[in-house]
mmCIF file of C-alpha atoms in Angstrom:
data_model
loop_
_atom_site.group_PDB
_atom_site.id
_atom_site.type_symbol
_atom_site.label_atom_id
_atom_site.label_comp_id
_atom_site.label_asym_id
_atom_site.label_seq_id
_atom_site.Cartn_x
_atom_site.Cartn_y
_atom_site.Cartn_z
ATOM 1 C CA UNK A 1 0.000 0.000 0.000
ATOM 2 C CA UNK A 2 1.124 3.340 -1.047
ATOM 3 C CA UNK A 3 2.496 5.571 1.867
ATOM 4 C CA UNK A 4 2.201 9.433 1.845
ATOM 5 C CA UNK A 5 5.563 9.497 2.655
ATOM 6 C CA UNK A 6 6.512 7.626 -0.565
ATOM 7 C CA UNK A 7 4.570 10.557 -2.731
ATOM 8 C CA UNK A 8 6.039 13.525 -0.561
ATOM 9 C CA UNK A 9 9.448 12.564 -1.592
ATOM 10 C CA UNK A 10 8.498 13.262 -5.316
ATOM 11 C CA UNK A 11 6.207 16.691 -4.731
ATOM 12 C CA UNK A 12 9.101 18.022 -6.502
ATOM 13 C CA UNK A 13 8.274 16.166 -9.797
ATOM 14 C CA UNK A 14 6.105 18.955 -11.359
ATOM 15 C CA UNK A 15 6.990 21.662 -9.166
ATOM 16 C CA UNK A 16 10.538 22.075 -10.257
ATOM 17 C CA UNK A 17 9.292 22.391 -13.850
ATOM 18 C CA UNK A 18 11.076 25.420 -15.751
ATOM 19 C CA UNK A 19 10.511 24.619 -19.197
ATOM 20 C CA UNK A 20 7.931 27.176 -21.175
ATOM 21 C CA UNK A 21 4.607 25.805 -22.138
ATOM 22 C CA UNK A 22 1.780 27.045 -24.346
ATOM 23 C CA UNK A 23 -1.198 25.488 -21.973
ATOM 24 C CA UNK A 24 -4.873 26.286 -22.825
ATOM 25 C CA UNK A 25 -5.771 26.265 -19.204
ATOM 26 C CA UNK A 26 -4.766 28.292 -16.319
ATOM 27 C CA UNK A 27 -1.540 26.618 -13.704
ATOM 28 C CA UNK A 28 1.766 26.200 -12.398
ATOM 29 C CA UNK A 29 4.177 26.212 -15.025
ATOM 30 C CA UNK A 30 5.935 28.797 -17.102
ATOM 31 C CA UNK A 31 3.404 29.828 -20.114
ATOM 32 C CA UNK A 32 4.322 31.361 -23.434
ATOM 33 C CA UNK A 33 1.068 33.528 -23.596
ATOM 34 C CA UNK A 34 1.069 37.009 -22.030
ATOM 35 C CA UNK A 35 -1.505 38.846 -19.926
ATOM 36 C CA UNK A 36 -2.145 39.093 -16.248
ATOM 37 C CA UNK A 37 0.687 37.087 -14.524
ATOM 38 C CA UNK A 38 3.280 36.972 -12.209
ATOM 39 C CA UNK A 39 6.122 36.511 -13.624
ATOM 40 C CA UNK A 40 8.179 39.534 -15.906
ATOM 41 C CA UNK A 41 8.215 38.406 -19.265
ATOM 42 C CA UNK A 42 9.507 41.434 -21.360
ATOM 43 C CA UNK A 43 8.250 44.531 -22.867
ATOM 44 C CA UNK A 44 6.451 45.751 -26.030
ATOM 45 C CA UNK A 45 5.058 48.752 -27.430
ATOM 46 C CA UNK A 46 2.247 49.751 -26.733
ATOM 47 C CA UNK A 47 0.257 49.883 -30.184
ATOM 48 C CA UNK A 48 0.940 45.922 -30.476
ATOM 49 C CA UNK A 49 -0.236 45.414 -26.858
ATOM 50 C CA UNK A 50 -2.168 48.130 -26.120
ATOM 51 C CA UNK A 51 -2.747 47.958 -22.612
ATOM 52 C CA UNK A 52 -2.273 51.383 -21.048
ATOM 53 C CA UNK A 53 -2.220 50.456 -17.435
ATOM 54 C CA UNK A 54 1.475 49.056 -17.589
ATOM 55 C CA UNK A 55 3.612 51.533 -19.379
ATOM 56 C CA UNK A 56 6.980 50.777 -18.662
ATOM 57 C CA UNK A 57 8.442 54.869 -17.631
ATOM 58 C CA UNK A 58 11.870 53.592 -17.565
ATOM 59 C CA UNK A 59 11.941 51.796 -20.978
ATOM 60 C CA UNK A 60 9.618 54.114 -22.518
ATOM 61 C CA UNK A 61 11.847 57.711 -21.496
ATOM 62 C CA UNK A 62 15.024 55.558 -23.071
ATOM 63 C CA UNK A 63 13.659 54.529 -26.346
ATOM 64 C CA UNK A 64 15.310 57.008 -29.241
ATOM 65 C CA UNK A 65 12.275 56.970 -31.044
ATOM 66 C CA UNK A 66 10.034 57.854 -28.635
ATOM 67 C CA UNK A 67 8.073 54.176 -28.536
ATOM 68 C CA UNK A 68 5.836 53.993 -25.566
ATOM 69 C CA UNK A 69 6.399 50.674 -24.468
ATOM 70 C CA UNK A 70 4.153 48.654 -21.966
ATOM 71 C CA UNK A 71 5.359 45.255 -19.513
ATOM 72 C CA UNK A 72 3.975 42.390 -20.127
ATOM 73 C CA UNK A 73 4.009 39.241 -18.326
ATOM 74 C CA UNK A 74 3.491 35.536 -18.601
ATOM 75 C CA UNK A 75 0.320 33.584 -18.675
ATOM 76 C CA UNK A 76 0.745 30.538 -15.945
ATOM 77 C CA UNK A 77 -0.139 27.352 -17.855
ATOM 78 C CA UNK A 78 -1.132 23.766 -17.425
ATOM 79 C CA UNK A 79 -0.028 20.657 -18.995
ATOM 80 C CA UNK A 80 -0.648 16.903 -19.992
ATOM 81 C CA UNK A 81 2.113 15.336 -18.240
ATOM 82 C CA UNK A 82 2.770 12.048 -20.741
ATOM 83 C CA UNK A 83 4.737 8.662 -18.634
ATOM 84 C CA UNK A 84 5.757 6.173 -21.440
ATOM 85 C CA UNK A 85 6.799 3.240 -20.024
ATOM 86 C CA UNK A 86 8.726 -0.255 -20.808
ATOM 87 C CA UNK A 87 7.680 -3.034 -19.266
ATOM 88 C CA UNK A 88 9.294 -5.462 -20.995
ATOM 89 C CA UNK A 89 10.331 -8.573 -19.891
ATOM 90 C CA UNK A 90 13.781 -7.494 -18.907
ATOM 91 C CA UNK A 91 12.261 -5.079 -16.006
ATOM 92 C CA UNK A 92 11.681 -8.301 -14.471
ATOM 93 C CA UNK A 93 15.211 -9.546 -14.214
ATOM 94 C CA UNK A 94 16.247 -8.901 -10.567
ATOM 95 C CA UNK A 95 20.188 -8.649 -9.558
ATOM 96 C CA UNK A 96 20.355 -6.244 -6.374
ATOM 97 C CA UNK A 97 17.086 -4.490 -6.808
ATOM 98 C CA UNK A 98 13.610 -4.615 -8.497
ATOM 99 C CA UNK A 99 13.380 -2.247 -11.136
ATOM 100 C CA UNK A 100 9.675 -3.903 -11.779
ATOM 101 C CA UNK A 101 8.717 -1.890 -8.854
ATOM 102 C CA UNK A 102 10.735 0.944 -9.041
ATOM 103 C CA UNK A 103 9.083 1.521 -12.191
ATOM 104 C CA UNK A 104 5.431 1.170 -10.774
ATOM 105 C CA UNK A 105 6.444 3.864 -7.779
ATOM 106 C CA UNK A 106 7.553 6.582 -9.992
ATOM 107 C CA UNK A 107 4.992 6.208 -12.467
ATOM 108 C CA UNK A 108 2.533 6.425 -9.375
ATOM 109 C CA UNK A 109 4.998 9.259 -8.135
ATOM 110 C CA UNK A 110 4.916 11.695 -11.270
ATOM 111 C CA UNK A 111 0.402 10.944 -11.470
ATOM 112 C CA UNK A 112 1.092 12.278 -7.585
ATOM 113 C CA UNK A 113 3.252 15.236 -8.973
ATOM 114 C CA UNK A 114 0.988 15.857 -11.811
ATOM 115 C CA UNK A 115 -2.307 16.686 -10.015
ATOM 116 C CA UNK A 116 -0.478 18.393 -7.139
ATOM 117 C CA UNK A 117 0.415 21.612 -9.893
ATOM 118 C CA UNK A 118 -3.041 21.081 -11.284
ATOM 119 C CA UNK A 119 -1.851 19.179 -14.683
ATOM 120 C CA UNK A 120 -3.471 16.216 -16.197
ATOM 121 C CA UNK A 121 -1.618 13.095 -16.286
ATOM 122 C CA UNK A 122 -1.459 10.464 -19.452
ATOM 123 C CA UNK A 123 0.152 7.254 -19.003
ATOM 124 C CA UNK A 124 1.015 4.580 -21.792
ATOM 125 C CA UNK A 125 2.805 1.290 -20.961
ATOM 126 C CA UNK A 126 3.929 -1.145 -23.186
ATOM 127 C CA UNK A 127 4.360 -4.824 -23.067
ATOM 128 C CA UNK A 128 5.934 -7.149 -24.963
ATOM 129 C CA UNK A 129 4.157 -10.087 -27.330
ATOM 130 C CA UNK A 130 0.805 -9.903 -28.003
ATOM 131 C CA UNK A 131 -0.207 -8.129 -24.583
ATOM 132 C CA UNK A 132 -1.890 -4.905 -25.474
ATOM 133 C CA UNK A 133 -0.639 -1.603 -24.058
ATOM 134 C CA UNK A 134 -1.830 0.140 -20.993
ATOM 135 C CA UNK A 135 -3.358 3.158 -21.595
ATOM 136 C CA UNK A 136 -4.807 6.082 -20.048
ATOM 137 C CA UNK A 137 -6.308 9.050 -21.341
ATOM 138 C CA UNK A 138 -5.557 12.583 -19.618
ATOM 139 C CA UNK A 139 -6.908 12.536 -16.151
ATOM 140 C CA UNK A 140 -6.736 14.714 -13.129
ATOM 141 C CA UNK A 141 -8.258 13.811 -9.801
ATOM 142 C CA UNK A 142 -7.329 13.103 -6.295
ATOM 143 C CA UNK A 143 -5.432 9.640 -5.521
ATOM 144 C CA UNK A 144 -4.846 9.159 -9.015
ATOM 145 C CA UNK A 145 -1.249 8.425 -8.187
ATOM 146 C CA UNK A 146 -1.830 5.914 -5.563
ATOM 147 C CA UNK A 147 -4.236 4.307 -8.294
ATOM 148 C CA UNK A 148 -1.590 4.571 -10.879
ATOM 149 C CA UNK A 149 1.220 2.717 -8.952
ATOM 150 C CA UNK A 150 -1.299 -0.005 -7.802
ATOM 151 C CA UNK A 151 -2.222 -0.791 -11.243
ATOM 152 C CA UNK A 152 1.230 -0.898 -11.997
ATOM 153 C CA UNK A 153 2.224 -2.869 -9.933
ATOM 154 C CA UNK A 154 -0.458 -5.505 -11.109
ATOM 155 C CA UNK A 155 0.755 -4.882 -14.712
ATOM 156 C CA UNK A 156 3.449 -8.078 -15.217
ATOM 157 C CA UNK A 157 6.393 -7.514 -17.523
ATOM 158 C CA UNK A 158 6.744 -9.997 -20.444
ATOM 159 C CA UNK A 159 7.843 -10.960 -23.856
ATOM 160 C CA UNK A 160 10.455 -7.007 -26.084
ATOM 161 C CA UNK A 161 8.183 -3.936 -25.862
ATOM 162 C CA UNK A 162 10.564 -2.480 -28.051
ATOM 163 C CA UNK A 163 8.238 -1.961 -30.989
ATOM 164 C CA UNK A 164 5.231 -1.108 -28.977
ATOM 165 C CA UNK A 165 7.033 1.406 -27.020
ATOM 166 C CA UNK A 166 8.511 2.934 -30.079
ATOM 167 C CA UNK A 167 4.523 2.738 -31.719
ATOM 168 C CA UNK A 168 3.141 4.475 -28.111
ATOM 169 C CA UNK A 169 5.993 7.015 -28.682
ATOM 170 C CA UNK A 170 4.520 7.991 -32.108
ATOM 171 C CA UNK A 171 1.057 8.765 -31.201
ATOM 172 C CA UNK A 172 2.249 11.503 -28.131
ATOM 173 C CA UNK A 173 0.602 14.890 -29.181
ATOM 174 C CA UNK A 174 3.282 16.700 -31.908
ATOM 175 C CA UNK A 175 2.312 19.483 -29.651
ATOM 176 C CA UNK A 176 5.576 19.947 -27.239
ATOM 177 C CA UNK A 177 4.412 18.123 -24.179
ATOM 178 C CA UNK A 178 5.970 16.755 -20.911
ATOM 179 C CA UNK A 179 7.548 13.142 -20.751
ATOM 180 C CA UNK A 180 8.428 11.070 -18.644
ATOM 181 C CA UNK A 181 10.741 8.290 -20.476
ATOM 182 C CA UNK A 182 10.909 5.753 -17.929
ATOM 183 C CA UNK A 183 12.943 2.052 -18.728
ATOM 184 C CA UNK A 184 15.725 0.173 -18.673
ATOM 185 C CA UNK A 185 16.988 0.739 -22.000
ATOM 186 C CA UNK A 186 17.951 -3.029 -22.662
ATOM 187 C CA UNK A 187 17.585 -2.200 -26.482
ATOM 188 C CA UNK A 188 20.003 -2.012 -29.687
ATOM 189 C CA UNK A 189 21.532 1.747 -29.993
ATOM 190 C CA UNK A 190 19.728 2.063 -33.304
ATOM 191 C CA UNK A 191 15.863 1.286 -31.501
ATOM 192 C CA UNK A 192 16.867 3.604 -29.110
ATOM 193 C CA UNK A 193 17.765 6.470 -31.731
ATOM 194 C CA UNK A 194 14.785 5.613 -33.264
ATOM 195 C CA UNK A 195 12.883 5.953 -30.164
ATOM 196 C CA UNK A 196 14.688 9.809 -29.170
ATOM 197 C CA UNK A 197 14.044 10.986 -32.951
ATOM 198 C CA UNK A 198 9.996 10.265 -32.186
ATOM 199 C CA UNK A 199 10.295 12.136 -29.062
ATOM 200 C CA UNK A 200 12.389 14.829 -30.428
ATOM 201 C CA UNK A 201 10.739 18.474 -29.497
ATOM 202 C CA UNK A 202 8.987 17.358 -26.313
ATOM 203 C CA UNK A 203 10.254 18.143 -22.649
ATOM 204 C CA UNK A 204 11.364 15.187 -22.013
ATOM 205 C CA UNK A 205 13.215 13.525 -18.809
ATOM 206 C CA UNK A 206 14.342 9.939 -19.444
ATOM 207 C CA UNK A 207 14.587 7.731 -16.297
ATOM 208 C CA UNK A 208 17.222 4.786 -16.924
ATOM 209 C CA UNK A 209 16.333 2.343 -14.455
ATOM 210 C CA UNK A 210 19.210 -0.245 -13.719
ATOM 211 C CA UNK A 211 20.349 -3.195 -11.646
ATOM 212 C CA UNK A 212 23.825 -3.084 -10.336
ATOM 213 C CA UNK A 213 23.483 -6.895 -9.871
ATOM 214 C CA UNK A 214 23.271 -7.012 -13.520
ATOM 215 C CA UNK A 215 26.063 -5.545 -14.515
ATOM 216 C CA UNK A 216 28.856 -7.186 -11.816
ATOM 217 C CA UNK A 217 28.432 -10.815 -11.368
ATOM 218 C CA UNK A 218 32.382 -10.940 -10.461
ATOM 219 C CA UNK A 219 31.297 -12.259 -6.733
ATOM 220 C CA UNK A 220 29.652 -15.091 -8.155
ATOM 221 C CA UNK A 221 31.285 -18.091 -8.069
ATOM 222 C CA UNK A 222 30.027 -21.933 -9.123
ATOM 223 C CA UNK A 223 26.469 -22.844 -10.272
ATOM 224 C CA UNK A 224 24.724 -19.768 -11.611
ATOM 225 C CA UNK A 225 21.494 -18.522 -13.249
ATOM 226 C CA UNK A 226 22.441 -15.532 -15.620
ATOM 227 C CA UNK A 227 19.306 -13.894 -16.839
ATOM 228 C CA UNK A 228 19.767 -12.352 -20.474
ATOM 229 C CA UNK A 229 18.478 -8.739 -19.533
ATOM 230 C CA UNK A 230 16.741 -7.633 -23.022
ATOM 231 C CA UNK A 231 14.778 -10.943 -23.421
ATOM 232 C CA UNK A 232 14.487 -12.305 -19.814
ATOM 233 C CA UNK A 233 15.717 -16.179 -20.444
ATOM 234 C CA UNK A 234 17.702 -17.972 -17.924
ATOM 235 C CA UNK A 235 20.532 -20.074 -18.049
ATOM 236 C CA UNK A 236 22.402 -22.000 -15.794
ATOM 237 C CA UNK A 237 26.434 -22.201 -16.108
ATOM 238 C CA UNK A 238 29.310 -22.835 -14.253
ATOM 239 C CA UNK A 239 30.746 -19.186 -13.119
ATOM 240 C CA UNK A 240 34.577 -18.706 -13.265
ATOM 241 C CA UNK A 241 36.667 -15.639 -13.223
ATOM 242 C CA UNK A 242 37.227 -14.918 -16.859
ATOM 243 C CA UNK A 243 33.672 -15.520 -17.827
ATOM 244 C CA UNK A 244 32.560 -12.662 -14.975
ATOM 245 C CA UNK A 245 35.327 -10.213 -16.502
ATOM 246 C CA UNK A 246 33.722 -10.683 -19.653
ATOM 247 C CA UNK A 247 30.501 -10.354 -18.990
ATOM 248 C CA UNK A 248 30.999 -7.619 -16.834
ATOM 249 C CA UNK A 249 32.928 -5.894 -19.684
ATOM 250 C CA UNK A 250 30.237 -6.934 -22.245
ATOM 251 C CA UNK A 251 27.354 -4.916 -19.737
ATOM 252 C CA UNK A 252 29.891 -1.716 -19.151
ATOM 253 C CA UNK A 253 30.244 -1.802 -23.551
ATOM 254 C CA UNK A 254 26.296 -1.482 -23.426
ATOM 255 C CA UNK A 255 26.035 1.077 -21.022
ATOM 256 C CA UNK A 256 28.307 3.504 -22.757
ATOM 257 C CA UNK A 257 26.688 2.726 -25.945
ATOM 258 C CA UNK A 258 23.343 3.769 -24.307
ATOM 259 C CA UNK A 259 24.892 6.940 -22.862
ATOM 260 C CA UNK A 260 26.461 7.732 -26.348
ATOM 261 C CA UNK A 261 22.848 7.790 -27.938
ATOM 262 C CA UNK A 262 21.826 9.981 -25.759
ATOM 263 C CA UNK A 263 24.736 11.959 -26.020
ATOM 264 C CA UNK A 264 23.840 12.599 -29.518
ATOM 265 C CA UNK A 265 20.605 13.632 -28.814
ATOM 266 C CA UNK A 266 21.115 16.259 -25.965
ATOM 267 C CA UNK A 267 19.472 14.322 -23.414
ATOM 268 C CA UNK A 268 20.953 13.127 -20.142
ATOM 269 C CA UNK A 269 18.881 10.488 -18.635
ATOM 270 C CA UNK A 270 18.124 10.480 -14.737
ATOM 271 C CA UNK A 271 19.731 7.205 -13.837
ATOM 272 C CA UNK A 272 17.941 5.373 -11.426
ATOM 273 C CA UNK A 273 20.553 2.267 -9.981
ATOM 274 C CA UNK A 274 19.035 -0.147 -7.302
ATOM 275 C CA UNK A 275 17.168 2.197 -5.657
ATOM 276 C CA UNK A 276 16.310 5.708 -5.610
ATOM 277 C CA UNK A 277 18.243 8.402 -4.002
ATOM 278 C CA UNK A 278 15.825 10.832 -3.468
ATOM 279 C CA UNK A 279 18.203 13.912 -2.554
ATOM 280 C CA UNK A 280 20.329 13.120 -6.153
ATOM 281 C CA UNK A 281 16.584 12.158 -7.639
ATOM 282 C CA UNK A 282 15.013 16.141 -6.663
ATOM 283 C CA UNK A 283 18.287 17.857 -7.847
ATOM 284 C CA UNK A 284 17.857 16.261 -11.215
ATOM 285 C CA UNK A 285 14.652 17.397 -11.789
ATOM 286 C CA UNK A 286 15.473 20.383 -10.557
ATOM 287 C CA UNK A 287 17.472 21.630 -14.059
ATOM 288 C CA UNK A 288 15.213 22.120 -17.017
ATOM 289 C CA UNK A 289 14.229 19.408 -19.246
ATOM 290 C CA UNK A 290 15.752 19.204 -22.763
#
């Protein structure tokens, strides 16, 4: 059962939103319209924006050409906040942690951080095989994040979502929106540059969930079940020394591939190892998304 403690540790999902958004509906974040706000945007003259009651003195008295120029400010706006999720078979494979649930509690987490700043929340998971998506349409309304990470948590990984998550990708609004990318990346470089280009223009904050058990196996010694991350098959073999160097090597060769994708892109992924630090978690969110 879902704590409030667990969701107060990730209040700061939507309210550390900087990015600029063109929202039809009044809320928290940064808006690109102009009227009645807060926040300084800039200044314009006054024939374009004729609004008498805020002449700027200063920036009118300085203009050369005598332009009477009035402040304007921004328009507070609301959001769809998108989570598009992998659950795959390989979220499944456990090492030191359980990324399964890890991936249920944030997607409950940013639902929570949605409707806190007044935002509606989408969520599409994908599965592998023949099992359908999970969808959601845009909804806002109290304990939808408790809801959210329950049915997650009933929601069993199986079979490469690769394709389906790629297909779930292409059907977000082309309207720049706010993503959460959450997974464990087990995918070719080329799906996953595939998967970036259809998400290219959003705000968008990719979570790479990993297992540190899966990626050092050098205290392992004898009889051993190695589980193939991307497709979830196990194995049983004889662990020696070399073969953990190796593998370990092969695992580090895939992570740096995955981090040179998104290199390319301009992203930097949150990464999310084991468990979730929640001071390192906040601070991450706290710099705008690209």
């Amino acid at each position: 059962m879902t704590t409030a403690a667990e969701f107060a540790l990730f209040d700061a999902i939507a309210y550390q939103l900087r990015a600029r958004f063109a929202g039809g509906r009044p809320g928290a974040h940064r808006g690109r319209q102009r009227g009645a706000g807060a926040r300084f945007a800039d200044t314009a003259p006054l024939l374009t924006h004729p609004d008498p009651r805020r002449i700027d003195l200063r920036r009118s008295l300085r203009d050369p050409f005598g332009t009477i120029h009035v402040r304007r400010f921004e328009v507070p706006a609301a959001v769809t906040v998108h989570a598009l999720m992998d659950f795959s078979a390989s979220l499944a494979v456990a090492g030191a942690g359980d990324r399964w649930a890890l991936a249920a509690l944030l997607g409950g987490a940013v639902a929570q951080g949605a409707v806190r700043t007044g935002d509606r929340f989408a969520l599409a998971a994908a599965r592998g095989g023949d099992l359908p998506p999970l969808l959601r349409p845009p909804l806002r309304y109290s304990g939808l994040g408790v809801e959210t990470r329950a049915l997650l948590d009933t929601l069993e990984p199986s079979g490469q979502g690769i394709e389906t998550l790629t297909e779930l990708a292409a059907e977000i609004p082309a309207r720049r929106t706010l993503t959460f990318l959450i997974s464990d990346f087990e995918m070719p470089p080329e799906m996953l540059s595939r998967l970036l280009t259809l998400l290219d223009g959003h705000a968008l904050w990719p979570i790479w969930l990993r297992d540190s058990g899966l990626d050092d196996v050098s205290g392992r010694f004898g009889l051993c079940d190695i589980l193939d991350p991307e497709t979830g098959a196990a194995r049983t073999l004889l662990m020696r020394p070399g073969y953990a160097r190796a593998y370990a090597r092969r695992r580090a060769e895939c992570r740096a591939a995955t981090a040179e994708v998104f290199a390319a892109f301009g992203r930097r992924p949150i990464e999310v190892v084991d468990r979730i630090d929640t001071e390192a978690f906040v601070a991450a969110l706290a710099t705008e998304p690209a």
